[in-house]
């Protein structure tokens, strides 16, 4: 009988870097990091941020502003020559700064409370939280608005949440906070309330 060849392939061998059966590939492993807004315990922050949203200015606003600035720049240059460049550059700088400011505000929720830009509502002063529909938000910004409420608005964000303020020393009855994801914002605030009640 002929001896078996030393080069017979071992069918049991598998590549060392083969992924285990059922494990997700790289395209699934990193997909969760691209969701916006960040929502969930300790999402992206060591300090325990439960929700983070930035009020980005929509692209359409930037495009409209660019067209208007370009038109002004062209008209000023045509009418005044060299000084028109200065006017156009100044208009571009002011427009960019204004839109940048509008989009710089962040809404943050953590275990200590709610922050909108530099404004802060401690968790112990927050009462009920309501995610508003488009119609409810429109009414609360208009005929149903309370003159003593604190309004955090952006004209390009049509929805928001109503946050009751229960601090007896603060005459503010509620905050209106604009949000593109009001349900997620309200849910994060409820989680923050629950985590605080467990630690008290």
N, CA and C atoms as an extended XYZ file, in Angstrom:
600
Properties=species:S:1:pos:R:3:atomname:S:1:resname:S:1:resid:I:1 pbc="F F F"
N         0.838       -1.199        0.000 N   UNK     1
C         0.000        0.000        0.000 CA  UNK     1
C         0.875        1.252        0.000 C   UNK     1
N         0.385        2.260       -0.699 N   UNK     2
C         1.128        3.516       -0.730 CA  UNK     2
C         0.827        4.333        0.522 C   UNK     2
N         1.843        4.928        1.110 N   UNK     3
C         1.655        5.777        2.305 CA  UNK     3
C         0.917        7.042        1.929 C   UNK     3
N         0.050        7.534        2.796 N   UNK     4
C        -0.681        8.775        2.484 CA  UNK     4
C         0.279        9.932        2.309 C   UNK     4
N        -0.075       10.802        1.384 N   UNK     5
C         0.795       11.932        1.080 CA  UNK     5
C         0.814       12.913        2.236 C   UNK     5
N         1.998       13.512        2.480 N   UNK     6
C         2.115       14.519        3.542 CA  UNK     6
C         1.434       15.824        3.171 C   UNK     6
N         1.022       15.959        1.881 N   UNK     7
C         0.432       17.226        1.432 CA  UNK     7
C        -1.074       17.174        1.380 C   UNK     7
N        -1.706       16.121        1.969 N   UNK     8
C        -3.166       16.059        1.985 CA  UNK     8
C        -3.716       17.208        2.823 C   UNK     8
N        -4.600       18.081        2.249 N   UNK     9
C        -5.090       19.247        3.021 CA  UNK     9
C        -5.945       18.818        4.203 C   UNK     9
N        -5.766       19.509        5.299 N   UNK    10
C        -6.568       19.260        6.486 CA  UNK    10
C        -7.834       20.089        6.386 C   UNK    10
N        -8.980       19.434        6.139 N   UNK    11
C       -10.239       20.144        5.938 CA  UNK    11
C       -10.760       20.771        7.228 C   UNK    11
N       -10.206       20.383        8.386 N   UNK    12
C       -10.696       20.944        9.641 CA  UNK    12
C       -10.100       22.317        9.930 C   UNK    12
N        -9.052       22.666        9.242 N   UNK    13
C        -8.375       23.927        9.530 CA  UNK    13
C        -9.194       25.097        9.023 C   UNK    13
N        -9.214       26.157        9.793 N   UNK    14
C        -9.907       27.374        9.414 CA  UNK    14
C        -8.927       28.529        9.491 C   UNK    14
N        -9.150       29.549        8.703 N   UNK    15
C        -8.267       30.714        8.795 CA  UNK    15
C        -8.280       31.278       10.206 C   UNK    15
N        -7.112       31.733       10.650 N   UNK    16
C        -6.998       32.204       12.024 CA  UNK    16
C        -7.840       33.430       12.291 C   UNK    16
N        -8.067       34.230       11.223 N   UNK    17
C        -8.797       35.470       11.448 CA  UNK    17
C       -10.251       35.371       11.065 C   UNK    17
N       -10.780       34.169       10.847 N   UNK    18
C       -12.188       34.028       10.464 CA  UNK    18
C       -13.078       34.412       11.625 C   UNK    18
N       -14.121       35.127       11.333 N   UNK    19
C       -15.042       35.553       12.390 CA  UNK    19
C       -15.905       34.392       12.820 C   UNK    19
N       -16.235       34.261       14.118 N   UNK    20
C       -17.111       33.182       14.579 CA  UNK    20
C       -18.463       33.290       13.909 C   UNK    20
N       -19.075       32.104       13.746 N   UNK    21
C       -20.391       32.068       13.120 CA  UNK    21
C       -21.375       32.903       13.908 C   UNK    21
N       -22.091       33.770       13.184 N   UNK    22
C       -23.113       34.586       13.826 CA  UNK    22
C       -22.616       35.913       14.338 C   UNK    22
N       -21.277       36.160       14.318 N   UNK    23
C       -20.789       37.445       14.805 CA  UNK    23
C       -20.955       38.493       13.733 C   UNK    23
N       -21.293       39.732       14.103 N   UNK    24
C       -21.508       40.764       13.102 CA  UNK    24
C       -20.215       41.195       12.466 C   UNK    24
N       -20.256       41.539       11.218 N   UNK    25
C       -19.094       42.030       10.515 CA  UNK    25
C       -18.810       43.463       10.903 C   UNK    25
N       -17.695       44.035       10.412 N   UNK    26
C       -17.317       45.390       10.797 CA  UNK    26
C       -18.366       46.424       10.446 C   UNK    26
N       -19.114       46.157        9.344 N   UNK    27
C       -20.093       47.161        8.955 CA  UNK    27
C       -21.216       47.290        9.958 C   UNK    27
N       -21.433       46.266       10.799 N   UNK    28
C       -22.463       46.322       11.832 CA  UNK    28
C       -21.876       46.765       13.170 C   UNK    28
N       -20.622       46.437       13.411 N   UNK    29
C       -20.035       46.716       14.708 CA  UNK    29
C       -19.954       48.211       14.983 C   UNK    29
N       -19.812       49.036       13.943 N   UNK    30
C       -19.601       50.457       14.153 CA  UNK    30
C       -20.784       51.301       13.740 C   UNK    30
N       -21.867       50.679       13.329 N   UNK    31
C       -22.988       51.464       12.826 CA  UNK    31
C       -23.637       52.304       13.914 C   UNK    31
N       -23.603       51.844       15.166 N   UNK    32
C       -24.286       52.564       16.231 CA  UNK    32
C       -23.615       53.883       16.569 C   UNK    32
N       -22.362       54.049       16.162 N   UNK    33
C       -21.643       55.254       16.518 CA  UNK    33
C       -21.995       56.424       15.613 C   UNK    33
N       -22.822       56.203       14.597 N   UNK    34
C       -23.162       57.273       13.679 CA  UNK    34
C       -24.572       57.778       13.906 C   UNK    34
N       -25.265       57.282       14.923 N   UNK    35
C       -26.626       57.730       15.176 CA  UNK    35
C       -26.591       59.114       15.796 C   UNK    35
N       -27.602       59.895       15.523 N   UNK    36
C       -27.715       61.249       16.050 CA  UNK    36
C       -29.182       61.519       16.318 C   UNK    36
N       -29.542       62.014       17.474 N   UNK    37
C       -28.653       62.429       18.524 CA  UNK    37
C       -28.185       61.268       19.372 C   UNK    37
N       -27.134       61.487       20.127 N   UNK    38
C       -26.690       60.449       21.048 CA  UNK    38
C       -27.680       60.339       22.187 C   UNK    38
N       -28.128       59.146       22.426 N   UNK    39
C       -29.090       58.939       23.497 CA  UNK    39
C       -28.823       57.587       24.119 C   UNK    39
N       -28.791       57.552       25.450 N   UNK    40
C       -28.498       56.313       26.138 CA  UNK    40
C       -27.547       56.599       27.276 C   UNK    40
N       -27.444       55.696       28.221 N   UNK    41
C       -26.589       55.926       29.373 CA  UNK    41
C       -25.146       56.147       28.972 C   UNK    41
N       -24.546       57.215       29.499 N   UNK    42
C       -23.138       57.504       29.288 CA  UNK    42
C       -22.766       57.529       27.817 C   UNK    42
N       -23.647       58.006       26.960 N   UNK    43
C       -23.373       57.988       25.533 CA  UNK    43
C       -22.401       59.096       25.179 C   UNK    43
N       -21.159       58.709       24.975 N   UNK    44
C       -20.144       59.619       24.488 CA  UNK    44
C       -19.526       60.521       25.536 C   UNK    44
N       -19.961       60.493       26.781 N   UNK    45
C       -19.420       61.369       27.800 CA  UNK    45
C       -19.202       60.584       29.082 C   UNK    45
N       -18.018       60.792       29.694 N   UNK    46
C       -17.724       60.113       30.945 CA  UNK    46
C       -18.600       60.648       32.072 C   UNK    46
N       -19.112       61.886       31.924 N   UNK    47
C       -19.890       62.489       32.997 CA  UNK    47
C       -21.316       61.957       33.060 C   UNK    47
N       -21.696       61.031       32.183 N   UNK    48
C       -23.013       60.433       32.244 CA  UNK    48
C       -24.058       61.150       31.430 C   UNK    48
N       -23.697       61.703       30.286 N   UNK    49
C       -24.661       62.375       29.422 CA  UNK    49
C       -25.647       61.361       28.857 C   UNK    49
N       -26.928       61.638       29.036 N   UNK    50
C       -27.974       60.752       28.543 CA  UNK    50
C       -28.494       61.176       27.179 C   UNK    50
N       -28.328       62.441       26.843 N   UNK    51
C       -28.833       62.944       25.565 CA  UNK    51
C       -28.031       64.180       25.190 C   UNK    51
N       -27.708       64.295       23.915 N   UNK    52
C       -26.988       65.468       23.415 CA  UNK    52
C       -27.494       65.799       22.021 C   UNK    52
N       -27.856       67.044       21.823 N   UNK    53
C       -28.348       67.493       20.521 CA  UNK    53
C       -27.838       68.903       20.258 C   UNK    53
N       -27.363       69.126       19.053 N   UNK    54
C       -26.934       70.467       18.666 CA  UNK    54
C       -27.920       71.021       17.645 C   UNK    54
N       -28.218       72.288       17.764 N   UNK    55
C       -29.200       72.922       16.873 CA  UNK    55
C       -28.549       73.363       15.564 C   UNK    55
N       -28.073       72.398       14.787 N   UNK    56
C       -27.412       72.720       13.524 CA  UNK    56
C       -28.332       73.524       12.612 C   UNK    56
N       -27.777       74.523       11.949 N   UNK    57
C       -28.520       75.280       10.938 CA  UNK    57
C       -28.618       74.424        9.676 C   UNK    57
N       -29.803       74.274        9.092 N   UNK    58
C       -29.947       73.423        7.906 CA  UNK    58
C       -29.150       73.953        6.716 C   UNK    58
N       -28.791       73.033        5.831 N   UNK    59
C       -27.993       73.386        4.656 CA  UNK    59
C       -28.711       74.422        3.798 C   UNK    59
N       -30.026       74.330        3.718 N   UNK    60
C       -30.782       75.271        2.888 CA  UNK    60
C       -30.580       76.711        3.352 C   UNK    60
N       -30.430       76.906        4.656 N   UNK    61
C       -30.199       78.260        5.164 CA  UNK    61
C       -28.827       78.770        4.737 C   UNK    61
N       -27.819       77.891        4.816 N   UNK    62
C       -26.479       78.279        4.380 CA  UNK    62
C       -26.470       78.597        2.890 C   UNK    62
N       -27.181       77.796        2.104 N   UNK    63
C       -27.221       78.026        0.662 CA  UNK    63
C       -27.891       79.362        0.345 C   UNK    63
N       -28.998       79.638        1.006 N   UNK    64
C       -29.696       80.907        0.781 CA  UNK    64
C       -28.812       82.087        1.180 C   UNK    64
N       -28.140       81.954        2.320 N   UNK    65
C       -27.258       83.029        2.775 CA  UNK    65
C       -26.117       83.254        1.790 C   UNK    65
N       -25.570       82.168        1.244 N   UNK    66
C       -24.477       82.296        0.279 CA  UNK    66
C       -24.928       83.041       -0.970 C   UNK    66
N       -26.127       82.728       -1.447 N   UNK    67
C       -26.661       83.413       -2.631 CA  UNK    67
C       -26.861       84.900       -2.348 C   UNK    67
N       -27.419       85.223       -1.184 N   UNK    68
C       -27.667       86.622       -0.845 CA  UNK    68
C       -26.361       87.405       -0.698 C   UNK    68
N       -25.372       86.800       -0.043 N   UNK    69
C       -24.089       87.482        0.133 CA  UNK    69
C       -23.403       87.680       -1.211 C   UNK    69
N       -23.450       86.654       -2.064 N   UNK    70
C       -22.829       86.779       -3.383 CA  UNK    70
C       -23.490       87.883       -4.203 C   UNK    70
N       -24.811       87.975       -4.114 N   UNK    71
C       -25.534       89.026       -4.842 CA  UNK    71
C       -25.146       90.410       -4.327 C   UNK    71
N       -25.074       90.542       -2.994 N   UNK    72
C       -24.689       91.820       -2.406 CA  UNK    72
C       -23.262       92.188       -2.783 C   UNK    72
N       -22.383       91.192       -2.726 N   UNK    73
C       -20.983       91.427       -3.054 CA  UNK    73
C       -20.846       91.917       -4.496 C   UNK    73
N       -21.529       91.244       -5.406 N   UNK    74
C       -21.460       91.622       -6.819 CA  UNK    74
C       -22.010       93.031       -7.032 C   UNK    74
N       -23.148       93.333       -6.400 N   UNK    75
C       -23.754       94.656       -6.566 CA  UNK    75
C       -22.865       95.750       -5.989 C   UNK    75
N       -22.279       95.504       -4.816 N   UNK    76
C       -21.417       96.504       -4.193 CA  UNK    76
C       -20.157       96.732       -5.012 C   UNK    76
N       -19.585       95.652       -5.517 N   UNK    77
C       -18.380       95.794       -6.336 CA  UNK    77
C       -18.685       96.542       -7.635 C   UNK    77
N       -19.823       96.238       -8.231 N   UNK    78
C       -20.197       96.897       -9.483 CA  UNK    78
C       -20.454       98.388       -9.262 C   UNK    78
N       -21.027       98.737       -8.114 N   UNK    79
C       -21.371      100.134       -7.854 CA  UNK    79
C       -20.202      100.950       -7.329 C   UNK    79
N       -19.322      100.326       -6.515 N   UNK    80
C       -18.282      101.097       -5.835 CA  UNK    80
C       -16.868      100.664       -6.175 C   UNK    80
N       -16.722       99.580       -6.920 N   UNK    81
C       -15.384       99.125       -7.248 CA  UNK    81
C       -14.705       98.470       -6.062 C   UNK    81
N       -13.485       98.926       -5.741 N   UNK    82
C       -12.695       98.326       -4.670 CA  UNK    82
C       -13.388       98.275       -3.326 C   UNK    82
N       -13.993       99.363       -2.855 N   UNK    83
C       -14.686       99.311       -1.555 CA  UNK    83
C       -15.800       98.271       -1.497 C   UNK    83
N       -16.324       97.893       -2.656 N   UNK    84
C       -17.364       96.865       -2.663 CA  UNK    84
C       -16.873       95.536       -2.132 C   UNK    84
N       -15.564       95.259       -2.322 N   UNK    85
C       -15.001       94.018       -1.777 CA  UNK    85
C       -15.084       94.012       -0.252 C   UNK    85
N       -14.822       95.171        0.337 N   UNK    86
C       -14.870       95.264        1.799 CA  UNK    86
C       -16.285       95.012        2.303 C   UNK    86
N       -17.252       95.617        1.641 N   UNK    87
C       -18.647       95.424        2.043 CA  UNK    87
C       -19.058       93.967        1.882 C   UNK    87
N       -18.677       93.356        0.764 N   UNK    88
C       -19.017       91.949        0.544 CA  UNK    88
C       -18.378       91.033        1.570 C   UNK    88
N       -17.100       91.283        1.868 N   UNK    89
C       -16.410       90.453        2.860 CA  UNK    89
C       -17.026       90.625        4.243 C   UNK    89
N       -17.394       91.864        4.585 N   UNK    90
C       -18.019       92.113        5.883 CA  UNK    90
C       -19.372       91.413        5.978 C   UNK    90
N       -20.152       91.473        4.900 N   UNK    91
C       -21.455       90.796        4.895 CA  UNK    91
C       -21.290       89.290        5.046 C   UNK    91
N       -20.297       88.721        4.368 N   UNK    92
C       -20.055       87.281        4.471 CA  UNK    92
C       -19.657       86.895        5.890 C   UNK    92
N       -18.794       87.713        6.514 N   UNK    93
C       -18.353       87.412        7.877 CA  UNK    93
C       -19.510       87.489        8.866 C   UNK    93
N       -20.323       88.535        8.749 N   UNK    94
C       -21.458       88.688        9.664 CA  UNK    94
C       -22.477       87.569        9.481 C   UNK    94
N       -22.736       87.210        8.235 N   UNK    95
C       -23.702       86.143        7.966 CA  UNK    95
C       -23.202       84.807        8.508 C   UNK    95
N       -21.929       84.510        8.262 N   UNK    96
C       -21.362       83.263        8.770 CA  UNK    96
C       -21.359       83.205       10.282 C   UNK    96
N       -21.037       84.343       10.924 N   UNK    97
C       -21.030       84.378       12.388 CA  UNK    97
C       -22.433       84.187       12.949 C   UNK    97
N       -23.412       84.812       12.307 N   UNK    98
C       -24.785       84.681       12.787 CA  UNK    98
C       -25.308       83.265       12.683 C   UNK    98
N       -25.092       82.635       11.536 N   UNK    99
C       -25.554       81.257       11.363 CA  UNK    99
C       -24.774       80.306       12.260 C   UNK    99
N       -23.479       80.584       12.428 N   UNK   100
C       -22.684       79.750       13.324 CA  UNK   100
C       -23.166       79.835       14.756 C   UNK   100
N       -23.545       81.039       15.182 N   UNK   101
C       -24.072       81.209       16.541 CA  UNK   101
C       -25.388       80.455       16.713 C   UNK   101
N       -26.283       80.560       15.727 N   UNK   102
C       -27.563       79.855       15.817 CA  UNK   102
C       -27.358       78.351       15.977 C   UNK   102
N       -26.363       77.808       15.297 N   UNK   103
C       -26.148       76.364       15.331 CA  UNK   103
C       -25.221       75.880       16.416 C   UNK   103
N       -24.730       76.789       17.266 N   UNK   104
C       -23.739       76.383       18.268 CA  UNK   104
C       -24.357       75.881       19.567 C   UNK   104
N       -25.626       76.176       19.804 N   UNK   105
C       -26.259       75.803       21.073 CA  UNK   105
C       -26.465       74.299       21.161 C   UNK   105
N       -26.197       73.749       22.338 N   UNK   106
C       -26.373       72.315       22.572 CA  UNK   106
C       -27.397       72.090       23.678 C   UNK   106
N       -28.175       71.049       23.499 N   UNK   107
C       -29.121       70.588       24.518 CA  UNK   107
C       -28.533       69.323       25.136 C   UNK   107
N       -28.332       69.327       26.444 N   UNK   108
C       -27.716       68.194       27.136 CA  UNK   108
C       -28.587       67.756       28.308 C   UNK   108
N       -28.690       66.450       28.474 N   UNK   109
C       -29.378       65.869       29.627 CA  UNK   109
C       -28.412       64.921       30.316 C   UNK   109
N       -28.241       65.092       31.617 N   UNK   110
C       -27.456       64.149       32.406 CA  UNK   110
C       -28.162       63.930       33.736 C   UNK   110
N       -27.530       63.204       34.617 N   UNK   111
C       -28.165       62.897       35.887 CA  UNK   111
C       -28.436       64.107       36.752 C   UNK   111
N       -27.746       65.216       36.466 N   UNK   112
C       -27.912       66.416       37.280 CA  UNK   112
C       -28.998       67.341       36.767 C   UNK   112
N       -29.461       67.128       35.530 N   UNK   113
C       -30.523       67.988       35.020 CA  UNK   113
C       -30.428       68.236       33.532 C   UNK   113
N       -30.987       69.374       33.106 N   UNK   114
C       -31.083       69.759       31.698 CA  UNK   114
C       -30.286       71.032       31.461 C   UNK   114
N       -29.517       71.050       30.384 N   UNK   115
C       -28.782       72.244       29.983 CA  UNK   115
C       -29.173       72.621       28.562 C   UNK   115
N       -29.424       73.905       28.351 N   UNK   116
C       -29.650       74.453       27.013 CA  UNK   116
C       -28.686       75.617       26.861 C   UNK   116
N       -27.607       75.395       26.139 N   UNK   117
C       -26.561       76.402       26.104 CA  UNK   117
C       -25.994       76.590       27.498 C   UNK   117
N       -26.000       77.828       27.980 N   UNK   118
C       -25.493       78.120       29.323 CA  UNK   118
C       -26.574       78.038       30.396 C   UNK   118
N       -27.824       77.895       29.985 N   UNK   119
C       -28.922       77.802       30.955 CA  UNK   119
C       -28.985       76.393       31.538 C   UNK   119
N       -29.308       76.306       32.816 N   UNK   120
C       -29.301       75.011       33.502 CA  UNK   120
C       -30.535       74.873       34.387 C   UNK   120
N       -31.217       73.743       34.275 N   UNK   121
C       -32.331       73.410       35.161 CA  UNK   121
C       -31.936       72.172       35.959 C   UNK   121
N       -31.662       72.302       37.259 N   UNK   122
C       -31.291       71.138       38.068 CA  UNK   122
C       -32.409       70.099       38.083 C   UNK   122
N       -32.022       68.853       38.239 N   UNK   123
C       -32.991       67.760       38.165 CA  UNK   123
C       -34.104       67.903       39.198 C   UNK   123
N       -33.777       68.385       40.385 N   UNK   124
C       -34.785       68.477       41.441 CA  UNK   124
C       -35.816       69.573       41.188 C   UNK   124
N       -35.578       70.439       40.189 N   UNK   125
C       -36.539       71.502       39.873 CA  UNK   125
C       -37.372       71.173       38.641 C   UNK   125
N       -37.193       69.998       38.075 N   UNK   126
C       -37.895       69.619       36.847 CA  UNK   126
C       -39.108       68.764       37.189 C   UNK   126
N       -40.260       69.173       36.681 N   UNK   127
C       -41.487       68.407       36.881 CA  UNK   127
C       -41.802       67.558       35.668 C   UNK   127
N       -43.009       67.670       35.157 N   UNK   128
C       -43.423       66.861       34.012 CA  UNK   128
C       -42.739       67.342       32.736 C   UNK   128
N       -42.528       66.399       31.829 N   UNK   129
C       -41.890       66.691       30.540 CA  UNK   129
C       -42.799       66.159       29.440 C   UNK   129
N       -43.120       67.008       28.480 N   UNK   130
C       -44.033       66.618       27.407 CA  UNK   130
C       -43.375       66.833       26.054 C   UNK   130
N       -43.292       65.752       25.256 N   UNK   131
C       -42.836       65.868       23.868 CA  UNK   131
C       -43.988       66.416       23.035 C   UNK   131
N       -43.771       67.527       22.372 N   UNK   132
C       -44.838       68.231       21.664 CA  UNK   132
C       -44.926       67.815       20.204 C   UNK   132
N       -46.146       67.687       19.724 N   UNK   133
C       -46.357       67.517       18.290 CA  UNK   133
C       -46.113       68.866       17.606 C   UNK   133
N       -46.107       68.854       16.277 N   UNK   134
C       -45.896       70.104       15.549 CA  UNK   134
C       -46.981       71.122       15.884 C   UNK   134
N       -48.235       70.663       15.959 N   UNK   135
C       -49.331       71.567       16.292 CA  UNK   135
C       -49.240       72.102       17.706 C   UNK   135
N       -48.914       71.232       18.668 N   UNK   136
C       -48.778       71.672       20.057 CA  UNK   136
C       -47.633       72.671       20.201 C   UNK   136
N       -46.533       72.384       19.515 N   UNK   137
C       -45.387       73.288       19.585 CA  UNK   137
C       -45.726       74.649       18.990 C   UNK   137
N       -46.446       74.652       17.878 N   UNK   138
C       -46.839       75.919       17.253 CA  UNK   138
C       -47.729       76.734       18.189 C   UNK   138
N       -48.671       76.060       18.852 N   UNK   139
C       -49.561       76.766       19.778 CA  UNK   139
C       -48.798       77.314       20.976 C   UNK   139
N       -47.840       76.535       21.476 N   UNK   140
C       -47.096       76.960       22.659 CA  UNK   140
C       -46.123       78.095       22.336 C   UNK   140
N       -45.762       78.203       21.079 N   UNK   141
C       -44.931       79.339       20.663 CA  UNK   141
C       -45.767       80.581       20.358 C   UNK   141
N       -47.086       80.397       20.244 N   UNK   142
C       -47.951       81.494       19.843 CA  UNK   142
C       -49.041       81.796       20.840 C   UNK   142
N       -50.304       81.513       20.481 N   UNK   143
C       -51.430       81.938       21.328 CA  UNK   143
C       -51.472       81.282       22.701 C   UNK   143
N       -50.923       80.086       22.847 N   UNK   144
C       -50.976       79.400       24.142 CA  UNK   144
C       -49.745       79.659       25.000 C   UNK   144
N       -48.846       80.508       24.534 N   UNK   145
C       -47.599       80.753       25.262 CA  UNK   145
C       -47.859       81.537       26.542 C   UNK   145
N       -47.087       81.210       27.575 N   UNK   146
C       -47.120       81.957       28.831 CA  UNK   146
C       -46.017       83.013       28.767 C   UNK   146
N       -46.370       84.247       29.073 N   UNK   147
C       -45.407       85.344       28.961 CA  UNK   147
C       -44.224       85.180       29.907 C   UNK   147
N       -44.388       84.406       30.983 N   UNK   148
C       -43.302       84.227       31.946 CA  UNK   148
C       -42.492       82.961       31.685 C   UNK   148
N       -42.862       82.204       30.660 N   UNK   149
C       -42.122       80.979       30.340 CA  UNK   149
C       -40.786       81.331       29.698 C   UNK   149
N       -39.861       80.404       29.777 N   UNK   150
C       -38.557       80.597       29.144 CA  UNK   150
C       -38.548       79.819       27.836 C   UNK   150
N       -38.326       80.524       26.735 N   UNK   151
C       -38.448       79.932       25.409 CA  UNK   151
C       -37.071       79.804       24.765 C   UNK   151
N       -36.714       78.573       24.420 N   UNK   152
C       -35.474       78.308       23.698 CA  UNK   152
C       -35.873       77.864       22.289 C   UNK   152
N       -35.843       78.796       21.357 N   UNK   153
C       -36.411       78.578       20.033 CA  UNK   153
C       -35.347       78.621       18.944 C   UNK   153
N       -35.660       77.960       17.849 N   UNK   154
C       -34.948       78.130       16.592 CA  UNK   154
C       -35.994       78.109       15.488 C   UNK   154
N       -35.980       79.074       14.578 N   UNK   155
C       -37.035       79.158       13.560 CA  UNK   155
C       -37.075       77.977       12.608 C   UNK   155
N       -35.982       77.228       12.521 N   UNK   156
C       -35.930       76.090       11.604 CA  UNK   156
C       -36.210       74.758       12.302 C   UNK   156
N       -36.599       74.792       13.574 N   UNK   157
C       -36.962       73.571       14.302 CA  UNK   157
C       -38.417       73.707       14.733 C   UNK   157
N       -39.278       72.866       14.195 N   UNK   158
C       -40.723       73.041       14.368 CA  UNK   158
C       -41.290       72.353       15.605 C   UNK   158
N       -40.514       71.480       16.254 N   UNK   159
C       -41.033       70.763       17.410 CA  UNK   159
C       -40.189       71.063       18.636 C   UNK   159
N       -40.574       70.457       19.766 N   UNK   160
C       -39.837       70.697       20.987 CA  UNK   160
C       -40.454       69.951       22.155 C   UNK   160
N       -40.006       70.280       23.362 N   UNK   161
C       -40.548       69.696       24.583 CA  UNK   161
C       -40.942       70.817       25.538 C   UNK   161
N       -41.940       70.529       26.347 N   UNK   162
C       -42.357       71.442       27.416 CA  UNK   162
C       -41.871       70.854       28.732 C   UNK   162
N       -41.018       71.586       29.430 N   UNK   163
C       -40.409       71.115       30.672 CA  UNK   163
C       -40.949       71.952       31.828 C   UNK   163
N       -41.726       71.339       32.694 N   UNK   164
C       -42.286       72.047       33.844 CA  UNK   164
C       -41.188       72.365       34.857 C   UNK   164
N       -41.177       73.593       35.361 N   UNK   165
C       -40.225       74.020       36.387 CA  UNK   165
C       -40.972       74.146       37.715 C   UNK   165
N       -40.525       73.376       38.712 N   UNK   166
C       -41.234       73.309       39.997 CA  UNK   166
C       -40.528       74.062       41.119 C   UNK   166
N       -39.461       74.779       40.801 N   UNK   167
C       -38.728       75.532       41.815 CA  UNK   167
C       -39.620       76.654       42.366 C   UNK   167
N       -39.947       76.633       43.662 N   UNK   168
C       -40.840       77.665       44.221 CA  UNK   168
C       -40.233       79.063       44.199 C   UNK   168
N       -38.922       79.152       44.080 N   UNK   169
C       -38.271       80.468       44.041 CA  UNK   169
C       -38.137       81.009       42.625 C   UNK   169
N       -38.532       80.221       41.638 N   UNK   170
C       -38.416       80.625       40.235 CA  UNK   170
C       -39.816       80.851       39.669 C   UNK   170
N       -40.131       82.051       39.198 N   UNK   171
C       -41.471       82.311       38.657 CA  UNK   171
C       -41.722       81.686       37.290 C   UNK   171
N       -40.693       81.082       36.703 N   UNK   172
C       -40.849       80.474       35.379 CA  UNK   172
C       -41.698       79.210       35.481 C   UNK   172
N       -42.835       79.131       34.792 N   UNK   173
C       -43.679       77.935       34.896 CA  UNK   173
C       -43.132       76.746       34.110 C   UNK   173
N       -42.491       77.030       33.000 N   UNK   174
C       -41.956       75.943       32.169 CA  UNK   174
C       -40.921       76.487       31.199 C   UNK   174
N       -40.122       75.558       30.658 N   UNK   175
C       -39.221       75.848       29.546 CA  UNK   175
C       -39.805       75.233       28.288 C   UNK   175
N       -39.737       75.983       27.214 N   UNK   176
C       -39.977       75.404       25.890 CA  UNK   176
C       -38.602       75.222       25.265 C   UNK   176
N       -38.271       73.967       24.920 N   UNK   177
C       -36.954       73.660       24.361 CA  UNK   177
C       -37.135       73.067       22.971 C   UNK   177
N       -36.662       73.760       21.966 N   UNK   178
C       -36.749       73.250       20.600 CA  UNK   178
C       -35.919       71.979       20.461 C   UNK   178
N       -36.436       71.023       19.697 N   UNK   179
C       -35.723       69.759       19.498 CA  UNK   179
C       -36.212       69.091       18.226 C   UNK   179
N       -35.275       68.524       17.486 N   UNK   180
C       -35.637       67.734       16.310 CA  UNK   180
C       -36.080       66.329       16.710 C   UNK   180
N       -35.783       65.940       17.939 N   UNK   181
C       -36.114       64.594       18.429 CA  UNK   181
C       -36.768       64.713       19.807 C   UNK   181
N       -37.938       65.317       19.905 N   UNK   182
C       -38.535       65.573       21.226 CA  UNK   182
C       -38.850       64.313       22.014 C   UNK   182
N       -39.256       63.240       21.338 N   UNK   183
C       -39.551       62.004       22.073 CA  UNK   183
C       -38.299       61.456       22.748 C   UNK   183
N       -37.172       61.478       22.041 N   UNK   184
C       -35.930       60.981       22.631 CA  UNK   184
C       -35.450       61.891       23.756 C   UNK   184
N       -35.615       63.189       23.584 N   UNK   185
C       -35.231       64.127       24.641 CA  UNK   185
C       -36.074       63.907       25.890 C   UNK   185
N       -37.386       63.773       25.726 N   UNK   186
C       -38.267       63.547       26.873 CA  UNK   186
C       -37.947       62.221       27.558 C   UNK   186
N       -37.670       61.179       26.770 N   UNK   187
C       -37.338       59.873       27.347 CA  UNK   187
C       -36.042       59.944       28.145 C   UNK   187
N       -35.056       60.682       27.642 N   UNK   188
C       -33.792       60.825       28.364 CA  UNK   188
C       -34.001       61.555       29.686 C   UNK   188
N       -34.873       62.547       29.700 N   UNK   189
C       -35.140       63.264       30.941 CA  UNK   189
C       -35.861       62.382       31.949 C   UNK   189
N       -36.725       61.504       31.469 N   UNK   190
C       -37.380       60.559       32.377 CA  UNK   190
C       -36.369       59.576       32.950 C   UNK   190
N       -35.405       59.135       32.131 N   UNK   191
C       -34.358       58.244       32.637 CA  UNK   191
C       -33.519       58.958       33.691 C   UNK   191
N       -33.221       60.227       33.448 N   UNK   192
C       -32.443       60.995       34.421 CA  UNK   192
C       -33.199       61.115       35.738 C   UNK   192
N       -34.512       61.320       35.648 N   UNK   193
C       -35.330       61.400       36.857 CA  UNK   193
C       -35.311       60.071       37.609 C   UNK   193
N       -35.422       58.966       36.862 N   UNK   194
C       -35.414       57.650       37.482 CA  UNK   194
C       -34.092       57.323       38.143 C   UNK   194
N       -32.990       57.683       37.485 N   UNK   195
C       -31.682       57.396       38.068 CA  UNK   195
C       -31.454       58.220       39.327 C   UNK   195
N       -31.982       59.433       39.360 N   UNK   196
C       -31.828       60.263       40.563 CA  UNK   196
C       -32.654       59.715       41.719 C   UNK   196
N       -33.876       59.244       41.423 N   UNK   197
C       -34.725       58.721       42.489 CA  UNK   197
C       -34.122       57.465       43.101 C   UNK   197
N       -33.370       56.705       42.308 N   UNK   198
C       -32.734       55.500       42.835 CA  UNK   198
C       -31.568       55.828       43.750 C   UNK   198
N       -30.900       56.962       43.480 N   UNK   199
C       -29.743       57.325       44.292 CA  UNK   199
C       -30.109       58.139       45.517 C   UNK   199
N       -31.313       58.722       45.545 N   UNK   200
C       -31.733       59.535       46.699 CA  UNK   200
C       -32.035       58.668       47.917 C   UNK   200
